[in-house]
Coordinates of C-alpha atoms in Angstrom, one line a residue:
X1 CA -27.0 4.2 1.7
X2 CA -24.4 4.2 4.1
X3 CA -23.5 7.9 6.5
X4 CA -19.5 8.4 7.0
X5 CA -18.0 10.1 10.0
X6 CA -14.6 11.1 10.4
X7 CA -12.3 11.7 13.6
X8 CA -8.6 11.7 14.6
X9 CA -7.4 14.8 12.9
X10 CA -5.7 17.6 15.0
X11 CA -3.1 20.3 15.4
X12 CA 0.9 18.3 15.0
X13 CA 4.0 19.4 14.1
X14 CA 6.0 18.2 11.0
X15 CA 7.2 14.9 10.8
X16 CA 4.4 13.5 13.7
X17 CA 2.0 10.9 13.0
X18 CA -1.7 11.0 13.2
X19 CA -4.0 8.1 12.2
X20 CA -7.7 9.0 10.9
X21 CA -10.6 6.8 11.4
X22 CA -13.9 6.7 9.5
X23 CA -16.7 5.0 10.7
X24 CA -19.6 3.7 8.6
X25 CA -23.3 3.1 9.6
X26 CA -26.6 2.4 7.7
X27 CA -24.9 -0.3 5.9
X28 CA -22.0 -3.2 6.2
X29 CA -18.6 -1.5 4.6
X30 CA -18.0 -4.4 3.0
X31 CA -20.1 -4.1 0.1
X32 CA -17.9 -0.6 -0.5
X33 CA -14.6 0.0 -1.8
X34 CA -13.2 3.1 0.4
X35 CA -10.6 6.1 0.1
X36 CA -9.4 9.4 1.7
X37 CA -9.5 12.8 -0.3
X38 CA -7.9 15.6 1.0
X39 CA -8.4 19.7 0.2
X40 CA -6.7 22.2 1.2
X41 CA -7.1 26.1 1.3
X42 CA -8.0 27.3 -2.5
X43 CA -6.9 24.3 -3.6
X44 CA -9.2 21.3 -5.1
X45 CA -10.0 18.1 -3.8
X46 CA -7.1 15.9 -4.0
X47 CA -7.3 11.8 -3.8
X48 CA -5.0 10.3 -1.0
X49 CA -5.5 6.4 -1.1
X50 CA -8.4 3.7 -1.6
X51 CA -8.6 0.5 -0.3
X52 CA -11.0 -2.4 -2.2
X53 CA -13.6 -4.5 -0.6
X54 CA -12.1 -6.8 1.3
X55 CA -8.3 -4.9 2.0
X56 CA -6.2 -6.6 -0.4
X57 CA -5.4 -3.7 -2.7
X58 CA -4.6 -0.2 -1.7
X59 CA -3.6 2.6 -4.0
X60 CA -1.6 5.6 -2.9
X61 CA -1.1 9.5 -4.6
X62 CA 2.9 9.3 -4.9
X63 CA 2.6 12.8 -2.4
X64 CA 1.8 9.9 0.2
X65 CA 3.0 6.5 -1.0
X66 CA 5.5 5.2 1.6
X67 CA 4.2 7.5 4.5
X68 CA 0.5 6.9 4.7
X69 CA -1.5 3.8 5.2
X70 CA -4.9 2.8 4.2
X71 CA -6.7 -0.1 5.9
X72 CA -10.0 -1.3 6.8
X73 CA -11.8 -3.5 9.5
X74 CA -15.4 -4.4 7.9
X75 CA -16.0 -6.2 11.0
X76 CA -16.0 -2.5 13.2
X77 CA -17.5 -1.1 9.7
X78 CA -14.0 1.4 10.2
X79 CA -11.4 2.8 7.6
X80 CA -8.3 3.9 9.0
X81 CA -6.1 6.3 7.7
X82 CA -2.2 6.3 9.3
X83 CA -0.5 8.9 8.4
X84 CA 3.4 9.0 9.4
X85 CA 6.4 11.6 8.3
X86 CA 3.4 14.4 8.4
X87 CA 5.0 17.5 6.3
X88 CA 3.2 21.5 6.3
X89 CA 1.9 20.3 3.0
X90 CA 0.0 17.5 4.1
X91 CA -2.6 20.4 6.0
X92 CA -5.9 19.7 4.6
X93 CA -9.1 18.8 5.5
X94 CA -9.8 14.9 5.0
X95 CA -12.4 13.1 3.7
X96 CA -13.6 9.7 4.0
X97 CA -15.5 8.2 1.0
X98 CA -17.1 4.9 -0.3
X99 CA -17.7 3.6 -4.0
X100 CA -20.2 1.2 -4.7
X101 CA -18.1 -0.1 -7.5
X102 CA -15.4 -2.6 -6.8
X103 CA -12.6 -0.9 -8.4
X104 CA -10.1 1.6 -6.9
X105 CA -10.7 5.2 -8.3
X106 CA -8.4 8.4 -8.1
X107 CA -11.0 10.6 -8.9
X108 CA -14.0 12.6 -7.2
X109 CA -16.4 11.3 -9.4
X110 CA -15.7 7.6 -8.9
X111 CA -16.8 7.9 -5.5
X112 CA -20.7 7.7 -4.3
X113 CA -20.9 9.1 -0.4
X114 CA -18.8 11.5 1.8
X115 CA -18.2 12.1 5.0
X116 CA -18.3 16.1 6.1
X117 CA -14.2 16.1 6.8
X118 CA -12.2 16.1 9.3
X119 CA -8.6 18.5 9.6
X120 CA -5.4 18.1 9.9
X121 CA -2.6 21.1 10.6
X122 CA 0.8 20.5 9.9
X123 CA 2.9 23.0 11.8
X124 CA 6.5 23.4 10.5

């Protein structure tokens, strides 16, 4: 079982940059494929990006392809989430997770452990 705690969101104003960090304990990362979730106020939990196992594949929403980054360093047991261009709409809070499968997955259920969030305000 691995535990999942997220930092690095805040308060910034449109068009800012933030970058996320989830770091992993009670087991190596590398034996997880990772991703960021997002949810915002009365709204449902909304997939961001995944990485696989060893980095060489990432998968983006389109609301964040080209402005957000996904990456991973198994050797800190950290997934990083750089978020550039931020817009109001990107206000959320953000979720680290980790499947145990190999594959990239868009979807809540594909995923296995979660971190408790962390948020990010978008000010226009």
């Amino acid at each position: 079982q691995v535990q999942l705690v997220e930092s690095g969101g805040g308060l910034v104003q449109a068009g800012a940059s933030l970058r996320l960090s989830c770091a992993a304990s009670g087991r190596t990362l590398s034996v997880y494929a990772m991703g960021w979730f997002r949810q915002a106020p009365g709204k449902e939990r909304e997939f961001v990006a995944a990485i696989n196992r060893n980095g060489g594949s990432t998968y983006y929403a389109a609301s964040v392809k080209g402005r957000f980054t996904i990456s991973r360093d198994n050797a800190k047991n950290t997934v990083y989430l750089q978020m550039n261009s931020l817009k109001p709409e990107d206000t959320a809070v953000y979720y680290c997770v980790a499947a145990r499968t190999a594959g990239l997955a868009a979807n809540v259920d594909g995923y296995d452990y979660w971190g408790q969030g962390t948020q990010v305000t978008v000010s226009s």
